[in-house]
Short mmCIF file of N, CA and C in Angstrom, two decimals:
data_model
loop_
_atom_site.label_atom_id
_atom_site.label_comp_id
_atom_site.label_asym_id
_atom_site.label_seq_id
_atom_site.Cartn_x
_atom_site.Cartn_y
_atom_site.Cartn_z
N UNK A 25 98.24 137.11 72.44
CA UNK A 25 97.41 135.67 72.91
C UNK A 25 95.60 135.92 72.51
N UNK A 26 95.00 136.81 72.24
CA UNK A 26 93.96 137.03 72.15
C UNK A 26 93.91 136.56 70.69
N UNK A 27 94.29 137.07 70.08
CA UNK A 27 94.40 136.81 68.86
C UNK A 27 94.86 135.02 68.24
N UNK A 28 95.50 134.67 69.01
CA UNK A 28 95.67 133.32 68.91
C UNK A 28 94.55 132.33 69.25
N UNK A 29 94.01 132.96 69.92
CA UNK A 29 92.75 132.27 70.86
C UNK A 29 91.85 132.05 69.77
N UNK A 30 91.57 133.69 69.06
CA UNK A 30 90.11 133.86 68.42
C UNK A 30 90.47 133.02 67.21
N UNK A 31 91.99 132.54 66.57
CA UNK A 31 92.38 131.98 65.56
C UNK A 31 92.22 130.17 66.21
N UNK A 32 92.42 130.00 67.25
CA UNK A 32 91.94 128.76 67.11
C UNK A 32 90.76 128.47 67.44
N UNK A 33 90.00 129.42 68.15
CA UNK A 33 88.20 129.16 68.04
C UNK A 33 87.58 128.98 66.79
N UNK A 34 88.25 129.95 65.60
CA UNK A 34 87.48 130.21 64.22
C UNK A 34 87.50 128.66 64.03
N UNK A 35 88.84 127.65 64.40
CA UNK A 35 89.51 126.49 63.66
C UNK A 35 88.46 125.14 64.38
N UNK A 36 87.74 125.92 65.52
CA UNK A 36 86.83 124.76 66.22
C UNK A 36 87.51 124.62 67.58
N UNK A 37 88.65 125.16 68.03
CA UNK A 37 89.27 124.65 69.40
C UNK A 37 88.16 125.29 70.76
N UNK A 38 87.61 124.38 71.62
CA UNK A 38 87.35 124.72 72.40
C UNK A 38 88.40 125.36 73.35
N UNK A 39 88.11 126.66 74.31
CA UNK A 39 88.53 127.10 75.44
C UNK A 39 88.12 126.73 76.47
N UNK A 40 88.87 126.37 77.45
CA UNK A 40 88.87 125.64 78.87
C UNK A 40 89.54 126.52 79.71
N UNK A 41 89.32 126.89 80.78
CA UNK A 41 89.93 127.84 81.93
C UNK A 41 89.78 126.95 83.28
N UNK A 42 91.23 126.62 83.28
CA UNK A 42 91.13 125.92 84.88
C UNK A 42 91.68 127.16 85.73
N UNK A 43 90.52 127.33 86.48
CA UNK A 43 91.14 128.01 87.80
C UNK A 43 91.74 127.93 89.03
N UNK A 44 92.79 128.10 88.94
CA UNK A 44 94.20 128.03 89.96
C UNK A 44 93.96 128.50 91.47
N UNK A 45 94.09 129.94 91.18
CA UNK A 45 94.39 130.52 92.45
C UNK A 45 93.43 131.85 92.10
N UNK A 46 93.29 132.02 93.53
CA UNK A 46 92.59 133.14 93.57
C UNK A 46 93.14 134.95 93.47
N UNK A 47 94.39 134.46 93.60
CA UNK A 47 95.54 135.72 93.50
C UNK A 47 96.17 135.81 91.87
N UNK A 48 96.53 136.85 91.10
CA UNK A 48 97.14 136.59 90.31
C UNK A 48 98.64 136.72 90.66
N UNK A 49 99.11 135.98 89.28
CA UNK A 49 100.96 136.40 89.76
C UNK A 49 101.40 137.01 88.56
N UNK A 50 100.36 137.88 87.49
CA UNK A 50 101.03 138.37 86.77
C UNK A 50 101.58 139.69 87.15
N UNK A 51 102.56 139.76 86.66
CA UNK A 51 103.27 140.78 86.71
C UNK A 51 102.92 142.68 85.83
N UNK A 52 102.07 142.22 84.73
CA UNK A 52 101.60 143.13 84.26
C UNK A 52 100.71 143.98 85.33
N UNK A 53 100.55 145.34 84.18
CA UNK A 53 99.62 146.77 85.22
C UNK A 53 98.20 146.10 85.35
N UNK A 54 97.96 146.23 86.53
CA UNK A 54 96.28 145.97 86.78
C UNK A 54 95.40 146.32 86.10
N UNK A 55 95.57 147.49 85.11
CA UNK A 55 94.30 147.46 84.39
C UNK A 55 94.79 146.71 83.01
N UNK A 56 95.88 146.67 82.50
CA UNK A 56 96.19 145.93 81.14
C UNK A 56 95.63 144.45 81.97
N UNK A 57 95.59 143.94 82.86
CA UNK A 57 95.50 142.68 83.21
C UNK A 57 93.93 142.52 83.25
N UNK A 58 92.98 143.46 84.05
CA UNK A 58 91.51 143.86 84.35
C UNK A 58 91.34 143.22 82.73
N UNK A 59 92.00 144.19 81.53
CA UNK A 59 91.23 144.36 80.08
C UNK A 59 91.48 142.97 79.27
N UNK A 60 92.76 142.25 79.99
CA UNK A 60 92.95 141.04 78.92
C UNK A 60 91.89 140.22 79.51
N UNK A 61 91.90 140.01 81.03
CA UNK A 61 90.94 138.89 81.97
C UNK A 61 89.61 138.87 80.86
N UNK A 62 88.72 140.15 81.31
CA UNK A 62 87.65 140.52 80.75
C UNK A 62 87.25 140.30 79.14
N UNK A 63 88.06 140.53 78.49
CA UNK A 63 88.36 140.00 76.69
C UNK A 63 88.62 138.66 76.87
N UNK A 64 89.56 137.81 77.92
CA UNK A 64 89.46 136.39 78.05
C UNK A 64 88.58 135.75 77.74
N UNK A 65 87.82 136.12 79.13
CA UNK A 65 86.53 135.66 79.40
C UNK A 65 85.60 135.63 78.46
N UNK A 66 85.34 136.54 77.95
CA UNK A 66 84.48 136.45 76.61
C UNK A 66 84.76 135.16 75.46
N UNK A 67 85.69 134.81 75.30
CA UNK A 67 86.02 133.45 74.68
C UNK A 67 85.98 132.67 75.57
N UNK A 68 86.03 132.09 76.58
CA UNK A 68 85.89 131.03 77.31
C UNK A 68 84.80 129.60 77.04
N UNK A 69 85.10 128.83 76.89
CA UNK A 69 84.00 127.98 76.30
C UNK A 69 82.96 127.27 77.77
N UNK A 70 84.50 127.18 78.78
CA UNK A 70 84.03 126.26 79.85
C UNK A 70 85.36 126.45 80.86
N UNK A 71 85.31 125.92 82.14
CA UNK A 71 86.31 126.15 83.28
C UNK A 71 86.16 125.11 84.14
N UNK A 72 87.01 124.55 84.51
CA UNK A 72 87.67 123.61 85.51
C UNK A 72 87.86 124.50 86.89
N UNK A 73 87.27 123.75 87.94
CA UNK A 73 87.76 124.20 89.36
C UNK A 73 88.22 122.86 89.74
N UNK A 74 89.46 122.89 91.06
CA UNK A 74 89.99 121.73 91.76
C UNK A 74 88.55 121.54 92.81
N UNK A 75 88.31 122.40 93.13
CA UNK A 75 86.96 122.22 94.24
C UNK A 75 85.53 122.77 94.12
N UNK A 76 84.46 122.22 95.16
CA UNK A 76 83.18 123.41 94.51
C UNK A 76 83.80 124.61 95.40
N UNK A 77 84.42 124.76 96.34
CA UNK A 77 85.21 126.47 96.88
C UNK A 77 85.24 127.12 95.81
N UNK A 78 86.08 126.74 95.00
CA UNK A 78 86.59 127.21 94.26
C UNK A 78 85.67 127.72 92.73
N UNK A 79 84.86 126.54 92.76
CA UNK A 79 84.19 127.36 91.78
C UNK A 79 82.99 128.30 92.12
N UNK A 80 82.43 128.00 93.45
CA UNK A 80 81.84 129.03 93.95
C UNK A 80 82.44 130.51 94.02
N UNK A 81 83.68 130.52 94.31
CA UNK A 81 84.49 131.71 94.29
C UNK A 81 84.08 132.63 93.13
N UNK A 82 84.60 131.25 91.94
CA UNK A 82 84.84 131.53 90.54
C UNK A 82 83.32 132.35 89.97
N UNK A 83 82.19 131.55 90.62
CA UNK A 83 80.63 132.13 90.16
C UNK A 83 80.61 133.45 90.75
N UNK A 84 81.27 133.80 91.73
CA UNK A 84 80.90 135.34 92.58
C UNK A 84 81.76 135.84 92.17
N UNK A 85 82.92 135.70 91.07
CA UNK A 85 84.18 136.70 90.78
C UNK A 85 84.04 137.09 89.38
N UNK A 86 83.43 136.14 88.97
CA UNK A 86 82.83 136.17 87.44
C UNK A 86 81.88 135.68 87.03
N UNK A 87 80.76 136.29 87.30
CA UNK A 87 79.60 136.28 87.13
C UNK A 87 79.36 136.05 85.79
N UNK A 88 79.65 136.85 84.55
CA UNK A 88 79.91 136.57 83.13
C UNK A 88 79.97 135.04 83.01
N UNK A 89 80.59 133.93 83.74
CA UNK A 89 80.96 132.86 83.40
C UNK A 89 79.71 131.94 83.90
N UNK A 90 78.62 132.46 84.14
CA UNK A 90 77.81 131.63 84.86
C UNK A 90 76.86 130.96 83.72
N UNK A 91 76.86 130.81 82.66
CA UNK A 91 76.02 130.60 81.14
C UNK A 91 77.11 129.53 80.75
N UNK A 92 78.36 129.74 81.50
CA UNK A 92 79.33 128.23 80.91
C UNK A 92 79.39 126.82 81.32
N UNK A 93 79.63 125.95 80.71
CA UNK A 93 80.17 124.78 81.28
C UNK A 93 80.96 124.95 82.43
N UNK A 94 80.76 124.69 83.87
CA UNK A 94 82.00 124.75 84.41
C UNK A 94 82.30 123.47 85.23
N UNK A 95 83.25 122.30 85.23
CA UNK A 95 82.85 121.37 86.34
C UNK A 95 83.68 121.52 87.12
N UNK A 96 83.83 120.69 88.12
CA UNK A 96 84.48 120.30 89.33
C UNK A 96 85.71 118.92 88.82
N UNK A 97 86.64 119.22 88.80
CA UNK A 97 87.47 117.67 88.82
C UNK A 97 88.37 117.65 90.02
N UNK A 98 88.49 117.05 90.77
CA UNK A 98 89.66 117.45 92.04
C UNK A 98 90.62 117.28 91.49
N UNK A 99 91.85 117.44 91.85
CA UNK A 99 93.42 117.44 91.69
C UNK A 99 94.05 117.29 92.77
N UNK A 100 95.11 116.46 92.49
CA UNK A 100 95.90 115.58 93.96
C UNK A 100 96.91 117.01 94.33
N UNK A 101 97.44 116.68 95.73
CA UNK A 101 98.52 117.47 95.45
C UNK A 101 99.86 116.04 95.84
N UNK A 102 101.10 116.79 95.82
CA UNK A 102 102.26 116.05 95.51
C UNK A 102 102.98 116.47 97.02
N UNK A 103 102.22 116.74 98.11
CA UNK A 103 102.93 116.79 99.33
C UNK A 103 104.06 115.64 99.67
N UNK A 104 103.34 113.96 99.07
CA UNK A 104 104.39 113.03 99.95
C UNK A 104 105.46 112.79 98.44
N UNK A 105 105.18 113.27 97.79
CA UNK A 105 105.92 113.18 96.44
C UNK A 105 107.45 113.91 96.53
N UNK A 106 107.26 114.79 96.92
CA UNK A 106 108.92 115.85 96.61
C UNK A 106 108.82 116.38 98.51
N UNK A 107 110.40 116.39 98.74
CA UNK A 107 109.85 116.22 100.51
C UNK A 107 110.15 117.86 100.57
N UNK A 108 109.64 118.56 101.91
CA UNK A 108 109.15 119.82 102.32
C UNK A 108 110.87 120.00 102.92
N UNK A 109 111.79 120.65 102.61
CA UNK A 109 113.42 120.80 102.92
C UNK A 109 112.96 122.00 103.88
N UNK A 110 112.08 122.88 103.76
CA UNK A 110 111.95 123.97 104.59
C UNK A 110 111.95 124.25 105.63
N UNK A 111 112.98 124.76 106.22
CA UNK A 111 112.87 125.25 107.99
C UNK A 111 112.34 126.00 108.28
N UNK A 112 112.06 126.05 109.91
CA UNK A 112 111.07 126.97 109.96
C UNK A 112 111.65 128.66 109.76
N UNK A 113 112.60 128.76 109.67
CA UNK A 113 113.43 130.26 109.32
C UNK A 113 113.32 130.23 107.90
N UNK A 114 113.32 129.54 106.99
CA UNK A 114 113.11 129.64 105.55
C UNK A 114 111.50 130.02 105.15
N UNK A 115 111.00 128.98 106.16
CA UNK A 115 109.08 129.45 106.18
C UNK A 115 109.00 130.96 106.58
N UNK A 116 109.50 131.34 107.43
CA UNK A 116 109.09 132.49 108.02
C UNK A 116 109.34 133.76 106.77
N UNK A 117 110.82 133.42 106.15
CA UNK A 117 110.79 134.39 105.38
C UNK A 117 110.30 134.42 103.95
N UNK A 118 109.88 133.21 103.58
CA UNK A 118 108.82 133.10 102.22
C UNK A 118 107.71 133.67 102.50
N UNK A 119 107.53 133.67 104.04
CA UNK A 119 106.07 134.00 103.80
C UNK A 119 105.83 135.91 103.91
N UNK A 120 107.12 136.26 104.44
CA UNK A 120 107.44 137.68 105.11
C UNK A 120 107.44 138.06 103.11
N UNK A 121 107.59 137.47 102.43
CA UNK A 121 107.74 137.90 100.64
C UNK A 121 106.59 137.89 100.08
N UNK A 122 105.90 137.01 100.93
CA UNK A 122 104.18 136.93 100.28
C UNK A 122 103.83 135.78 99.73
N UNK A 123 104.97 134.78 100.01
CA UNK A 123 104.79 133.28 99.17
C UNK A 123 104.27 132.30 100.26
N UNK A 124 102.88 131.95 99.84
CA UNK A 124 101.92 131.33 101.14
C UNK A 124 102.95 130.03 100.93
N UNK A 125 102.93 129.41 102.13
CA UNK A 125 103.21 127.85 102.63
C UNK A 125 102.16 127.27 103.35
N UNK A 126 102.06 126.63 103.12
CA UNK A 126 100.86 125.25 104.09
C UNK A 126 101.50 124.83 104.74
#
């Protein structure tokens, strides 16, 4: 992945990181994830956050991004588009498995 990013950057492509979640959903070991993330951040040209709170969190969590362009672009949700078919027992089960339900 890093080699592909390097190849794209050599050709003039800008790398923009859209920061979605505070929690990583990666299945790779945390040491490998940390190494990849630190190398990835070196290659980032700019960032997008969904809200100012997310941007503030990113600045605290990844201080090495402080010199990069970072824009807040609000993203909508799809709550009215997709029906919420979760019953209270399924919602409780999802929470027990660590799936955040809003």
